[in-house]
Every structure is written in C-alpha cells, then in structure tokens.
Coordinates of C-alpha atoms in Angstrom, one line a residue:
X1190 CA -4.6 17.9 13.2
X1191 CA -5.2 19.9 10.0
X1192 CA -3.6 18.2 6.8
X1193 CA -1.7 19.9 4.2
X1194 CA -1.9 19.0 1.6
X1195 CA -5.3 17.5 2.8
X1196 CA -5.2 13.9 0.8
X1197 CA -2.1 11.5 0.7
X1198 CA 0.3 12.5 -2.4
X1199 CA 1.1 9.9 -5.1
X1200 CA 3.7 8.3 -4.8
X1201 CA 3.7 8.2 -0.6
X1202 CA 4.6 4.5 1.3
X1203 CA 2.4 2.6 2.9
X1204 CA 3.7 3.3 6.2
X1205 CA 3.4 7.4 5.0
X1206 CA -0.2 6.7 4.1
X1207 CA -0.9 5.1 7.7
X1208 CA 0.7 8.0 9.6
X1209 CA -1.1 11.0 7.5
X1210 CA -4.3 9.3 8.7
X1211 CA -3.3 8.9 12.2
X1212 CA -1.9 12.7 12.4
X1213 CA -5.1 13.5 11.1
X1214 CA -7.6 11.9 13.6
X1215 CA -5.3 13.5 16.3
X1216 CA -6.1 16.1 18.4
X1217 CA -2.9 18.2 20.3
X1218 CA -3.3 21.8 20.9
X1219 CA 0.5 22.3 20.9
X1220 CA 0.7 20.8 17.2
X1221 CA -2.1 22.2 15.0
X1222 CA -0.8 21.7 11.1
X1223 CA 1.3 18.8 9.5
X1224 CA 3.2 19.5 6.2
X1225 CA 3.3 16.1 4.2
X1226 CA 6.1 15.7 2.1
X1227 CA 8.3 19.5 2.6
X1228 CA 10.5 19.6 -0.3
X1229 CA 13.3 21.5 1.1
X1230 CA 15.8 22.9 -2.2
X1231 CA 18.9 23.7 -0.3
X1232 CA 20.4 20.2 2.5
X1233 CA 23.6 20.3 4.3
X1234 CA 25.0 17.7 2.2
X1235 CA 22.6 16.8 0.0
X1236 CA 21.2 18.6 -3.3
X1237 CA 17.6 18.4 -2.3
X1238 CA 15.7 16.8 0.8
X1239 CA 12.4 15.7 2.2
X1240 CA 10.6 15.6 5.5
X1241 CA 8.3 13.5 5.8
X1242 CA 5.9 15.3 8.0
X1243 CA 7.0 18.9 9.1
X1244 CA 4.5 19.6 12.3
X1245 CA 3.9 23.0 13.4
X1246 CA 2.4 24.8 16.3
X1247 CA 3.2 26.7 19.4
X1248 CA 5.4 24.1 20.5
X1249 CA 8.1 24.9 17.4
X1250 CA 8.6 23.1 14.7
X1251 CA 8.9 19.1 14.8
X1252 CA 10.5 17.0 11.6
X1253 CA 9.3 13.7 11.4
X1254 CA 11.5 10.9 9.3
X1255 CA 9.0 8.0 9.1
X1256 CA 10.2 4.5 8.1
X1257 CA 8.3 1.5 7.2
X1258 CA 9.3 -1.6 7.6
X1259 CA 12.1 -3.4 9.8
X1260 CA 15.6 -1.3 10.6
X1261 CA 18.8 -2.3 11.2
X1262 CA 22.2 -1.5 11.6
X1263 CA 25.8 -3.5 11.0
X1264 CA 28.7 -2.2 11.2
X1265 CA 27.4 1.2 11.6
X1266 CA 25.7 0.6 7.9
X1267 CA 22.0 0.8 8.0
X1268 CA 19.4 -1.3 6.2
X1269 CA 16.0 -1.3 5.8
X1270 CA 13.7 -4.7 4.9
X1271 CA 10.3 -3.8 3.6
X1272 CA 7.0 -5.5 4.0
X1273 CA 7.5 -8.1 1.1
X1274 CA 11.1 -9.1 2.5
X1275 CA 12.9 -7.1 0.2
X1276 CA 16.5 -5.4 2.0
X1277 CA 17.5 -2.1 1.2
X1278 CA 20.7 -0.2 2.5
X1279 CA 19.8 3.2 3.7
X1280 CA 22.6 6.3 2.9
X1281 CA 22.2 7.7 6.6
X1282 CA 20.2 6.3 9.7
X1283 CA 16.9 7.3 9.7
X1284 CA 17.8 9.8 12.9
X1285 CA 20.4 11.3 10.7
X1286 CA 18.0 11.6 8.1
X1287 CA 15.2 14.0 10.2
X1288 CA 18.6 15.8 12.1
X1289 CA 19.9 17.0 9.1
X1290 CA 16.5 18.1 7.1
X1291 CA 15.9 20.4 10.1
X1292 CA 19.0 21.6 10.6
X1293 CA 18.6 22.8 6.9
X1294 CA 15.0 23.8 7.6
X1295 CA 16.3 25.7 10.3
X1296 CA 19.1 27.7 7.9
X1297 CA 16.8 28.1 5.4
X1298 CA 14.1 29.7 8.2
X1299 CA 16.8 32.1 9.2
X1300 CA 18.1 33.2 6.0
X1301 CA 14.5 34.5 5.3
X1302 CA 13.6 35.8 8.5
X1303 CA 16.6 36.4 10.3
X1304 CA 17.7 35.4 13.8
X1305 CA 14.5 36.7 15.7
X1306 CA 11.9 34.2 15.4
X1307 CA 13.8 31.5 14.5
X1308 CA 16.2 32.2 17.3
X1309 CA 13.3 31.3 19.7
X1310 CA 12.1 28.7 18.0
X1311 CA 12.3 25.0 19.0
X1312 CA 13.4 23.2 16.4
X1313 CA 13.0 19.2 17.0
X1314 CA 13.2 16.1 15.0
X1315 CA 12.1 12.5 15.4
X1316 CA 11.6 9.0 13.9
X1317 CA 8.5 7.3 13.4
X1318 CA 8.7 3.4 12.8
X1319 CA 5.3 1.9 12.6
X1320 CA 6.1 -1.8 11.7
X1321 CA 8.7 -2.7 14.2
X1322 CA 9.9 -2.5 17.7
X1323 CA 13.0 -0.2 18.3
X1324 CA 14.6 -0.9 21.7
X1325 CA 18.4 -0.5 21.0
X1326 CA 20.4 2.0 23.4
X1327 CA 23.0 4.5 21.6
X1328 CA 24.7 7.4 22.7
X1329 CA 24.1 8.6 18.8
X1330 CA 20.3 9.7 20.0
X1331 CA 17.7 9.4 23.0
X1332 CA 14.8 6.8 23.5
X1333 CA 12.6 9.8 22.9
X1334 CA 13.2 10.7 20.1
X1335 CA 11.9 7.4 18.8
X1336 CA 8.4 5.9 18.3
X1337 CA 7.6 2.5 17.5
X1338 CA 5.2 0.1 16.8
X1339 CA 4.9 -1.2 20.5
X1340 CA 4.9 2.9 21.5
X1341 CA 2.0 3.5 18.5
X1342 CA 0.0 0.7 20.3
X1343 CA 0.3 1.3 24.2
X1344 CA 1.8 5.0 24.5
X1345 CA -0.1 6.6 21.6
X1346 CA 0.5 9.3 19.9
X1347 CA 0.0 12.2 22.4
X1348 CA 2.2 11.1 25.0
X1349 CA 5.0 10.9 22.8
X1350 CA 4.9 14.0 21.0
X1351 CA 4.1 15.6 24.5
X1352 CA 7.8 13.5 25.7
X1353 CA 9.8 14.9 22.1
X1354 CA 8.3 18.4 22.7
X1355 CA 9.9 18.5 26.5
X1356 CA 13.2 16.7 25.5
X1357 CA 14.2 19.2 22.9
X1358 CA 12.5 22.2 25.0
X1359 CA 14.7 21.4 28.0
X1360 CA 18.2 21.6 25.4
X1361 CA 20.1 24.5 26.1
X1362 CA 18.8 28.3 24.5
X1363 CA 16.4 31.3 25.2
X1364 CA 13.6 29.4 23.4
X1365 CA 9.6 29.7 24.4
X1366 CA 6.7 28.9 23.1
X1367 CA 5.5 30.3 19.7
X1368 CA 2.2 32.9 19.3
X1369 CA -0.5 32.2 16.0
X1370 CA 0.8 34.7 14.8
X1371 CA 4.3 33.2 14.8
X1372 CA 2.6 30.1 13.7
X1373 CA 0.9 32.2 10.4
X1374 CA 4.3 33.6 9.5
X1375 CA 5.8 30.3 9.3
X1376 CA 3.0 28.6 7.3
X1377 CA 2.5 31.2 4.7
X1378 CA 6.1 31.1 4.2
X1379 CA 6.4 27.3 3.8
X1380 CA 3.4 26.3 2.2
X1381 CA 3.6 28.2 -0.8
X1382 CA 6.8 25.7 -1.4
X1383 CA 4.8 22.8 -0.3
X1384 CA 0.7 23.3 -0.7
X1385 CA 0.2 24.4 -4.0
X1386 CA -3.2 23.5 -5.2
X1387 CA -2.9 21.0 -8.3
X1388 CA -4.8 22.7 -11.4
X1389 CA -7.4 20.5 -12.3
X1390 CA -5.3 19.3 -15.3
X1391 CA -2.5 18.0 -12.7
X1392 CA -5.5 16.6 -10.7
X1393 CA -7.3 14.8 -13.7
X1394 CA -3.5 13.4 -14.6
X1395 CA -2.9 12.1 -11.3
X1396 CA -6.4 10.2 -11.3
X1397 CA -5.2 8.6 -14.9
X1398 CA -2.2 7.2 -13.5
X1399 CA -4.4 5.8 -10.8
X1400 CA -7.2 4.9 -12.9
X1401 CA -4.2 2.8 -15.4
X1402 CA -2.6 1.1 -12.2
X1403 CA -6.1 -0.2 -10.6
X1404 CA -7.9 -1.6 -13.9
X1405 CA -5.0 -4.1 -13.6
X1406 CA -6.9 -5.6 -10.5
X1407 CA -9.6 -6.4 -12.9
X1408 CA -7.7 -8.7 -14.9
X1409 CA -7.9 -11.3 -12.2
X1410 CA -11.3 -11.9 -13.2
X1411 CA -10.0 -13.0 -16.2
X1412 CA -8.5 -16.0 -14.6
X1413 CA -11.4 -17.3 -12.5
X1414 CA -13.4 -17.5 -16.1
X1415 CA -11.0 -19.2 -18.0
X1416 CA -12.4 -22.4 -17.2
X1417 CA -16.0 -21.8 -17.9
X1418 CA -17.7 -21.5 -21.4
X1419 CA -20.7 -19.8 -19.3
X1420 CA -20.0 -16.7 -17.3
X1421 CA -22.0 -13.4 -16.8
X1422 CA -20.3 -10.7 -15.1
X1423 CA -21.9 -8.0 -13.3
X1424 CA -20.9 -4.7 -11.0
X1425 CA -22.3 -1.2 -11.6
X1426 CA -20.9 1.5 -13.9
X1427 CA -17.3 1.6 -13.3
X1428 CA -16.4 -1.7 -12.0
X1429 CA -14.5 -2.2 -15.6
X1430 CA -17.0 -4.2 -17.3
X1431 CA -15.9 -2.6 -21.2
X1432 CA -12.2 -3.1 -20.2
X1433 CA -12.7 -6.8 -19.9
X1434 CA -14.7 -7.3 -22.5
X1435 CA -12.4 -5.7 -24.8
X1436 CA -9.6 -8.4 -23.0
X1437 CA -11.5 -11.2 -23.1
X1438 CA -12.0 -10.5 -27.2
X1439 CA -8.4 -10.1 -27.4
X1440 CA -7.3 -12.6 -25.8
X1441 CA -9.3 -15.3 -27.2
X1442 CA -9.2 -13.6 -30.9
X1443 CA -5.2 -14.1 -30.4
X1444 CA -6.0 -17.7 -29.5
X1445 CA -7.6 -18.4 -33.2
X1446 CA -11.2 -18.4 -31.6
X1447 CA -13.8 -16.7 -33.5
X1448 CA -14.7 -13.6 -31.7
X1449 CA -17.8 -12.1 -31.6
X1450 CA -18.6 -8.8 -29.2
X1451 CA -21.3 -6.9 -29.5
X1452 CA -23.4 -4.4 -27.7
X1453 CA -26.8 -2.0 -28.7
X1454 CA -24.7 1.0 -29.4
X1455 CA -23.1 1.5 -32.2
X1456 CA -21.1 4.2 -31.2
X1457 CA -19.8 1.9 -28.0
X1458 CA -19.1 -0.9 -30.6
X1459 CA -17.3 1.4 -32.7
X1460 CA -15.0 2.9 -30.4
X1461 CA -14.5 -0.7 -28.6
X1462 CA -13.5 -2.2 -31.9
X1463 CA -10.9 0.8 -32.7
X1464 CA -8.7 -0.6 -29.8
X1465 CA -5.4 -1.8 -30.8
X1466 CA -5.3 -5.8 -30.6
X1467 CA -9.1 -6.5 -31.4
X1468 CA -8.1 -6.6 -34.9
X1469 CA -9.0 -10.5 -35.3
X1470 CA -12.4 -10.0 -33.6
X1471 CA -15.4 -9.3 -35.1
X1472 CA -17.0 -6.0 -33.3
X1473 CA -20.3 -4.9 -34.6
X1474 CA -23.2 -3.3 -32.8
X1475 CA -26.0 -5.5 -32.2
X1476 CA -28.0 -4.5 -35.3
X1477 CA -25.5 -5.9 -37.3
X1478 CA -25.3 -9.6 -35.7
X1479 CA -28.5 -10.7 -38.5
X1480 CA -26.0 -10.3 -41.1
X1481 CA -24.1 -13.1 -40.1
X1482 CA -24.5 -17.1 -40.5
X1483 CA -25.4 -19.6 -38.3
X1484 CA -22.8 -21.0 -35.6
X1485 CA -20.7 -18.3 -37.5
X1486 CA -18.8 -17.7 -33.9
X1487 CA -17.5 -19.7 -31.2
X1488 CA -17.7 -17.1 -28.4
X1489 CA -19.9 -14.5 -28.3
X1490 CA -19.2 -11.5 -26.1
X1491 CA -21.9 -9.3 -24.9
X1492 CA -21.0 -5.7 -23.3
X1493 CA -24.1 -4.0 -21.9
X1494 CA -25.9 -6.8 -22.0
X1495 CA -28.8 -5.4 -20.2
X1496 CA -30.1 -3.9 -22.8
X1497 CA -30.4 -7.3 -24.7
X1498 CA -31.8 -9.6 -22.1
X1499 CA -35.2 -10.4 -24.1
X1500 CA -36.2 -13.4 -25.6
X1501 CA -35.9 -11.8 -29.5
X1502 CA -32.2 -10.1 -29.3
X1503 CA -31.0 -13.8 -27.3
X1504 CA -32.5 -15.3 -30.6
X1505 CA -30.8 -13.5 -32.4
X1506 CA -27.3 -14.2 -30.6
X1507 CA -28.4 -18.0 -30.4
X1508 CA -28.1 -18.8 -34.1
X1509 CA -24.8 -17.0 -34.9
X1510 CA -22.9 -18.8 -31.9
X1511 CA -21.9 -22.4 -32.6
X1512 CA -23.7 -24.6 -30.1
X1513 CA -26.0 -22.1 -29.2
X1514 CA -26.5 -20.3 -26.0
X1515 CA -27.5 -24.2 -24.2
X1516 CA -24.2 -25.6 -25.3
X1517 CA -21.8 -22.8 -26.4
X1518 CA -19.2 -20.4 -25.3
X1519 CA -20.4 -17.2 -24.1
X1520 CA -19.7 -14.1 -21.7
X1521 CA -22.6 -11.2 -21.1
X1522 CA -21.1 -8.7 -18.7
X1523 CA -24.3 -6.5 -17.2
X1524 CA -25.2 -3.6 -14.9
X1525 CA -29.3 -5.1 -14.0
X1526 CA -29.9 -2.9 -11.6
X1527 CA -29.1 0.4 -12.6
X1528 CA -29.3 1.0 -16.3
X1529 CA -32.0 -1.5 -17.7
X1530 CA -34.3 0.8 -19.5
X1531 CA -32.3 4.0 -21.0
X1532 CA -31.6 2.1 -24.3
X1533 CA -33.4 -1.6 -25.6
X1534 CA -35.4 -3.6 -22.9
X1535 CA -34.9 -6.4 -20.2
X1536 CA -37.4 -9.2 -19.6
X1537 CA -37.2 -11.4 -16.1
X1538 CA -38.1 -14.3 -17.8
X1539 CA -35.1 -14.4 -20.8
X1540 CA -32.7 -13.4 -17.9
X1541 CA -34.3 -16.8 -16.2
X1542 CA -33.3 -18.4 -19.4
X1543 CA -29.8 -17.5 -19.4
X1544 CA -29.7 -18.4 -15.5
X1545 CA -30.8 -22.2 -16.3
X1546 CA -28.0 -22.3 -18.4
X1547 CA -25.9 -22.2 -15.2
X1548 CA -23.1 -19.7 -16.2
X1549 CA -20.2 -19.0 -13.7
X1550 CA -21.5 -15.9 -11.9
X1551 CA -19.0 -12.8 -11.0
X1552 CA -19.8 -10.2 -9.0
X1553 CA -17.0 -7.0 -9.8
X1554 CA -17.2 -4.8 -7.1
X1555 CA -14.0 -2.5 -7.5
X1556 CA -15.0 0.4 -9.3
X1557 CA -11.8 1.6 -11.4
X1558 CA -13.3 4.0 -12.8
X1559 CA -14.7 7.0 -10.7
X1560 CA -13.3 9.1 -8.2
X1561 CA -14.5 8.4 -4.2
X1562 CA -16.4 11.9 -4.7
X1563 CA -18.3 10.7 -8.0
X1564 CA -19.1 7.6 -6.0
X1565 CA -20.2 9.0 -3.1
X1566 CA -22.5 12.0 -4.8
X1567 CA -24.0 9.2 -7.3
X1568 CA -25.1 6.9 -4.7
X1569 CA -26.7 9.9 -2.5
X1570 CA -28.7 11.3 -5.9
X1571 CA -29.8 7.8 -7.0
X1572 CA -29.8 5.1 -4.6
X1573 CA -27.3 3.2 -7.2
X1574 CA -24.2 0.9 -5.6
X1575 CA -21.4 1.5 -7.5
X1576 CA -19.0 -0.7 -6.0
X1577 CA -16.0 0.2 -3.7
X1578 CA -14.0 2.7 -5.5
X1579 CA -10.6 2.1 -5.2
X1580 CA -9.8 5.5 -7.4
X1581 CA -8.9 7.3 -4.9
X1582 CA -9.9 11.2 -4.7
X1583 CA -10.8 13.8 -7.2
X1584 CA -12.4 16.9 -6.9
X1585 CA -15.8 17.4 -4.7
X1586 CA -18.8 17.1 -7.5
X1587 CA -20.2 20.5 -7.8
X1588 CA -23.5 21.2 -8.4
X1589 CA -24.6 24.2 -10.1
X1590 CA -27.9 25.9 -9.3
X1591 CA -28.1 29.1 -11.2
X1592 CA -31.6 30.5 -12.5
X1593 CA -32.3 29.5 -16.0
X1594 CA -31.9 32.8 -17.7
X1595 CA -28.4 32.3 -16.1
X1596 CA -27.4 28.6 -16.7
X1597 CA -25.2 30.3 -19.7
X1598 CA -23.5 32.2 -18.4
X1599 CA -22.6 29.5 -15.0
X1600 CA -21.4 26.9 -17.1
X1601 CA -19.3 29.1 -19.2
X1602 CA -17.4 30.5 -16.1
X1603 CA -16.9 26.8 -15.3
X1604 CA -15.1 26.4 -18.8
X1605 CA -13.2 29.9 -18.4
X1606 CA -11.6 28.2 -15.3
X1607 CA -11.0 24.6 -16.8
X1608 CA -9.0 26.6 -19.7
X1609 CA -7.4 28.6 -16.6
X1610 CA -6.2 25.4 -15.2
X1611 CA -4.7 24.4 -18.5
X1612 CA -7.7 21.5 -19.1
X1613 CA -7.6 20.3 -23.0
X1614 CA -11.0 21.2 -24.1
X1615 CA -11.2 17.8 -25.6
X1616 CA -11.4 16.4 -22.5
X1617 CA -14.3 18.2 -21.4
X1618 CA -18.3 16.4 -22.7
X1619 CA -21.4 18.0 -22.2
X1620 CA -24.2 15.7 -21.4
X1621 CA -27.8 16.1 -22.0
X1622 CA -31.0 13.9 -21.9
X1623 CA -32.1 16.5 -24.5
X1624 CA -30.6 17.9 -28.0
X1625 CA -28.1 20.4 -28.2
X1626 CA -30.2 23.3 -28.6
X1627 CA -33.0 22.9 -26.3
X1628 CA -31.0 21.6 -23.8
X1629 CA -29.1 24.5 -21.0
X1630 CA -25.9 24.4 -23.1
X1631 CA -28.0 25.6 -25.8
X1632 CA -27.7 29.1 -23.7
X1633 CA -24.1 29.0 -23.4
X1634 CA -22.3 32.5 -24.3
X1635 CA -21.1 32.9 -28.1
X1636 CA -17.7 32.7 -27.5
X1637 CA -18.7 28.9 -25.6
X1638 CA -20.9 27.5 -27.9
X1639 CA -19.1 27.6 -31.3
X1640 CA -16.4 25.7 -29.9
X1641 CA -18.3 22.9 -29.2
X1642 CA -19.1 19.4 -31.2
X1643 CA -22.0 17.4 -31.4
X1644 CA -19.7 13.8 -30.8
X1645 CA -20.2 11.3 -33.7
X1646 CA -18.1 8.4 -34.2
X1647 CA -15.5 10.5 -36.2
X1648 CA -15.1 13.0 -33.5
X1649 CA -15.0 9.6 -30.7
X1650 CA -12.6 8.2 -33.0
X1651 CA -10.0 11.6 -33.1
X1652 CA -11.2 14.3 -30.9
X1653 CA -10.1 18.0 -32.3
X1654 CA -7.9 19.7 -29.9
X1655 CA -9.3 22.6 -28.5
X1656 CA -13.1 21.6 -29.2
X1657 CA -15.5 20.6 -26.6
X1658 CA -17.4 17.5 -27.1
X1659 CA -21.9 17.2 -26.4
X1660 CA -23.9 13.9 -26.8
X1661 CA -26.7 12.5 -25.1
X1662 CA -26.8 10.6 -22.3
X1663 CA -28.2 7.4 -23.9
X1664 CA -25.6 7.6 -26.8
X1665 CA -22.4 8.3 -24.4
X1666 CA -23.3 4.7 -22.2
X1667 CA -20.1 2.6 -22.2
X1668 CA -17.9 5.8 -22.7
X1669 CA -16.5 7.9 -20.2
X1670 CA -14.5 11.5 -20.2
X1671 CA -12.0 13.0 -17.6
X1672 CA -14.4 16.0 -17.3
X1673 CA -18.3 16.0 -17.3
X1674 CA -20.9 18.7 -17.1
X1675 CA -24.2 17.1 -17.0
X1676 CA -27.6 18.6 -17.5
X1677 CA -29.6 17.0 -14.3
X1678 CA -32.3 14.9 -15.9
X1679 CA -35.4 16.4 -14.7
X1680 CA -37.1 15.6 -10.9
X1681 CA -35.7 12.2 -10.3
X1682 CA -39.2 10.6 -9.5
X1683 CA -39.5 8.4 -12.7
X1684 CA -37.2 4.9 -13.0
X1685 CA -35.9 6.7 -16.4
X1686 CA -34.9 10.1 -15.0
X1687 CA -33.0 8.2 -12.0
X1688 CA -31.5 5.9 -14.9
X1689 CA -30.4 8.9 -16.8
X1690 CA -28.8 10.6 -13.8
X1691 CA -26.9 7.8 -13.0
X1692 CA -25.9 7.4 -16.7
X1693 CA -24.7 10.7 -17.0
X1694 CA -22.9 10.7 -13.8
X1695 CA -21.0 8.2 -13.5
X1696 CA -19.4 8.9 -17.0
X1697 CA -16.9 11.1 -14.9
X1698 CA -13.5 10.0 -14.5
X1699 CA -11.7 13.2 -12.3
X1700 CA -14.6 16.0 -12.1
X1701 CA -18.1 16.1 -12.1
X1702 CA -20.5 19.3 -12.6
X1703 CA -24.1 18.5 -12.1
X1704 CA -26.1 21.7 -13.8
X1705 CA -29.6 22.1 -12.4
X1706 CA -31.4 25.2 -13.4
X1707 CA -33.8 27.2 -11.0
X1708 CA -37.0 27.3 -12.7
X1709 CA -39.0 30.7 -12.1
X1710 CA -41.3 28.5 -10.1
X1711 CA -38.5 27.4 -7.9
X1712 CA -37.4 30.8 -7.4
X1713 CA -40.7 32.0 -5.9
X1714 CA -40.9 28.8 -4.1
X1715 CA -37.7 29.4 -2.0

C-alpha cells in the first residue's frame, strides 16, 4: 500500500509506527493509498481532529482510529493503560473517536464537491488495537468493526479490511464502488492538506530534534566506565565519540580532577573547548601538551586518538599524566579502522602497548549522528561500518555528475534551491580534499562564490548568517554540518582517497551532495 507521507511523522506512537509499516508491506487492490496522520480543521464537536490513517481506494474511504496499549471501559468512562503501565482516561471511546472524524471528513468532502461523489461513496470507520485482545459485545458497535491483537496474528490484515469493507457496503444507500479517477479527485484534494513536502529546512530541523533526543543513549556509556581508570572507546564516525569526550571532561573537571583533553586538530580542540561547562578543563590541541609539566594531569582524555597511536605522541601524553599511561587515569576514544592516515599516523605496535595496559574496552555502535541515507550511501562508497544508525531518515544523498566545465553551475542550482527551501546559508560547508580555488567550487557562479568563507576558528566559533562555510576535509574531522556538499576525492583505489570520502561524508547530519565531475575522458568513454 502506498504511504503518504512515505516515512513515519515525529511525534507518531509506537503502536502508529507498527501499523504504518504493516499497511505498507500490504498488498489490497481495493485499498491502494493510506493518509498518515489527516489533520481535519473543521469536527462535529471538536475544534480540530485527526485520523490516524485515512485509507483510500475503490472500496470508499476507510478511517482508522488506532490505539496502543490496553482499553477499557467503567461506567461508560474509557481508559487507556499504555505499555509502561501508565492509565490514561480517554474523552470519547476510541469507536466514537474514528465515527466522528469521518463523519466530519465526510461533511467536509461534500461541502467541496457536492452531493455527487460523495453521495456514492462508502464512507467507513474502524479501530485498530494492536497490543490487546478486544472481545466485549455492545450494541454501541459491531465485532467488525474491530481488529485486535489476536485478529492481527491469526486473521491478518486482508481479511479484516475485506469483512469492514462488506459491513459498511451492505448499510443502507445507492453506494458502489469508486473509479481511479474518483480515487485522483479525492487524493489531490486531501493531500495538499496532508502531504506537503517538508522544505529541507523543516527536514534538517526535524533530524536535530532527533539527533538531541538519541545522543542521550550515549550517555550510558558513561556509566559502564566510571569504574575504570583504563578505557578506550571505539565506533565509527558518528557513534558520538566527541560528545562523550566533551562529557566525560566535564564531568570529571566539575569533580576537582585535573582534566586534560586533547586531540591533533587544533581546530577540533578549539571548538570542543568553547563548549559551555568545559571551563575547568584544560583543552589544547596535541601540539600544545609539551608545554606542560610532568604528572601535570590526573586524566588525560584523548578524542581522535587514531591519529596519536605512535610510540612518540604516547610519550608525550605519558609524562604529563600523573602515574603515567601503566598506572594512571585515562580515556582514548578511536575510529582504527576507518580514518587512521588522513591526519598524524598509527603504529600496531604502540596500539599493542596501550592494549597490555588492559583498559576497559567499549564498542559504540549507535550512530547519532547521520541520517539512515548517509549511512547507507557511505558504507556502499567505502566499505566503512558506521554503526546502526538510530537517526532515523533524511533526504536520499544525491550525487552530482555534471561535466567539469559545468560543476559550477550544478552546485550553484543546488544552493539556489537550499535558499528556496529557506536553508540558513551557515548551515551549508563545502568540502574539498583540495584548496578553495583549485578545487570544483572554485567554478562556482559569481553571485555563489563571494558568499562563501574559507572556515577558521573565528568563523567555527560564530558563523556569519547568510555566508557559506569551505574547509578541507582533513581540517573539518571531528566537526559536522546539517548540510554538506563534498567534492568526491578522486578514484577511490588508494587507502587515503577511501579515507577522505569517508571523512567527508559522514560529516553530514540531514543532507548529503556528493559532487563528482565528468572528466572529458569520461565523457568519450561513456
């Protein structure tokens, strides 16, 4: 059945979730679209309604009120108890509830159309509770017009909206079935009240929200380490290794520990140590640890700690923590696989080092970072595992393949429709393995390319509204933008080129545009 809209909204129940996915592995002929979530402005009693699902097809037009949980009713007052045991009391019965949103669906129909089509229309409702059984007799509404649990499990789906369709077919009227054409004129009328496409700014704010609600999940980490002086944690770009970092500083800085984090890139450090909190930590890029005295800390924190893993930078952290890295307190949080190589260097043997030391070992494997489309198109272009995302969906990444003496012109229709879809420009990097000017947003139009800034830590630190922000790959590792457009690294056949793509990709929080010119070559080729 097709979906609209064609993901699960924010803000839908568990049970809502469940049946969206269930409507949309099924196959009925008689009911081809289901309306998620039809706002309806005008109710019989009410000043606004919902449906839940509004399906449509030849058979007529079917309301669905779904319910989770357990139901029932006292003294003619309804209650519902949710999955964690909570009891709520319910305004109407859920029956009452899907009655009365299509009766007003119904008036609402006919005051826009008029009697004809609607006056042959079946118009049917029902209730959907998928986590209980629902056996009680009333003369207030018919067993078919229910579904359960039990029904969900042994009936199924298509014999029970087969059962609905004949009960309310066989009421009393001159109704029939419905043409396509009936079908369209229904749909085009109702969706434009119901399936209006998010503009990417919506979309890229609703992928925040989520993004702000899941890095809590990484916070349990926090409390498996407590009890070790030794940890390393590790999990690919995404998994939230910066986040807790930044925590962990906090937390312990708060606790009158002496804090040190650090990290190769200055930039990273920079931006890390302007978060509110870390004020009584010590932040400094690695470059800057030599400046300090022996046992001078009594944690060390490393972020990116890939790119330190060598027997000369562990030196280096070994005389500024107090007890060293045998008998201290310290936390490296790594991604080994994927980006060893674009910045410093990693040696097997000093990573053997650190093992004997026998940290705590944690594996983060939720990535809270990047959209399931980010994920999925990463993984496919370099081999990397990113985790399981659990940021739900963005946009699909796109990947642009115009001929170079167009790449311009490509990537400046892409910004024309970010600013059409009311996208902060500052919200928007442009990624490169090579400088500004030599790179394919060199070639952008006039108008494009003085309104964009080569980022520095000033501009990190206070974006200007309005301006797009460049940097290069290398440099932007440990950062991350809503919106990335990223110059593909050349053929990935090279362990840096693969590095760089993955780098560069998985900086993406909502959208993702992968720009990869047509050389002349290419173009005779195909």
């Amino acid at each position: 059945m097709r979906m609209i809209p064609d993901r699960v909204p924010s803000g839908s129940s568990q049970a809502e979730r469940r049946i969206f996915q269930e409507l949309r592995e099924l196959e009925v002929p008689e009911w081809t679209v289901a309306l998620h979530s039809l706002n309806l402005p005008e109710h019989v009693r009410k000043r606004v309604c919902e449906i839940d699902f509004l399906l449509v097809g030849e058979r007529g037009l079917l309301a669905l009120e779904v319910k989770g949980g357990v139901v029932s009713c006292r003294k003619g007052i309804w209650h519902s108890r949710d999955l964690r045991g909570r009891r709520h009391r319910l305004k109407e019965s859920p029956l009452e509830q899907a009655s009365t949103a299509m009766f007003s669906l119904e008036n609402r129909l006919r005051n826009h159309f008029g009697a004809e089509l609607p006056g042959r229309t079946v118009f049917a409702h029902g209730v959907v509770l998928p986590d209980c059984d629902f056996d009680v007799a009333s003369a207030e509404w018919d067993p078919a017009m229910v579904m359960d649990a039990h029904q969900i499990a042994t009936t199924g789906w298509k014999a029970w909206l087969d059962a609905l369709g004949t009960f309310w077919e066989e009421k009393p009227g001159s109704r029939a079935r419905l043409s396509a054409a009936d079908v369209k004129r229904y749909l085009e009328f109702l969706r434009p009240d119901f399936d209006q496409i998010p503009t990417l700014r919506q979309l890229s704010q609703q992928v925040e929200a989520d993004l702000t609600a899941l890095t809590q999940q990484q916070y349990r980490a926090l409390d498996l380490g407590r009890s070790n002086d030794r940890i390393i944690f590790e999990g690919g770009a995404g998994t939230g290794k910066t986040m807790l970092a930044a925590e962990i500083c906090r937390r312990s800085a708060d606790s009158g520990v002496r804090v040190l984090m650090t990290c190769r890139s200055g930039v990273l450090a920079t931006f890390v140590g302007d978060q509110p909190g870390l004020e009584k930590a010590t932040v400094v890029p690695f470059h800057r640890v030599a400046e300090f005295d022996a046992a001078s800390f009594d944690l060390v924190v490393v972020d990116e700690a890939q790119d330190l893993i060598n027997t000369a930078d562990l030196e280096a952290i070994d005389r500024v923590l107090a007890g060293g890295l045998a008998d201290g307190r310290w936390i490296f949080l790594l991604d080994s696989n994927n980006q060893r190589g674009l910045v410093g260097h990693y040696e097997a043997e000093a990573m053997a080092s650190l093992n004997r030391q026998r940290p705590a070992k944690l594996v983060l494997v939720d990535n809270c970072r990047n959209t399931s489309e980010i994920v999925t198109a990463t993984q496919q272009r370099t081999g990397a595992d990113l985790g399981v995302t659990t940021a739900g969906h963005g946009l699909e990444v796109s990947v642009l393949e115009p001929p170079v003496n167009e790449a311009g012109r490509a990537i400046g229709e892409v910004l024309d429709q970010l600013v059409d879809d009311q996208v902060p420009l500052e919200h928007v990097v442009l990624l490169s393995a090579r400088d500004f000017a030599e790179s394919v947003f060199g070639s952008l139009p006039p108008v494009w390319r003085q309104r964009v800034d080569l980022l520095d830590l000033i501009r990190l630190r206070s974006p200007t509204p309005g301006r797009i922000g460049f940097a290069d790959i290398a440099r932007f590792k440990g950062l991350e933008s809503p919106f990335v457009l990223l110059e593909s690294p050349p053929p990935v056949d090279t362990n840096a080129a693969r590095t760089e793509l993955y780098v560069g990709m998985t900086r993406a929080r909502a959208a993702l545009w992968v720009v990869s010119p047509i050389s002349p070559a290419r173009q005779g080729q195909a």
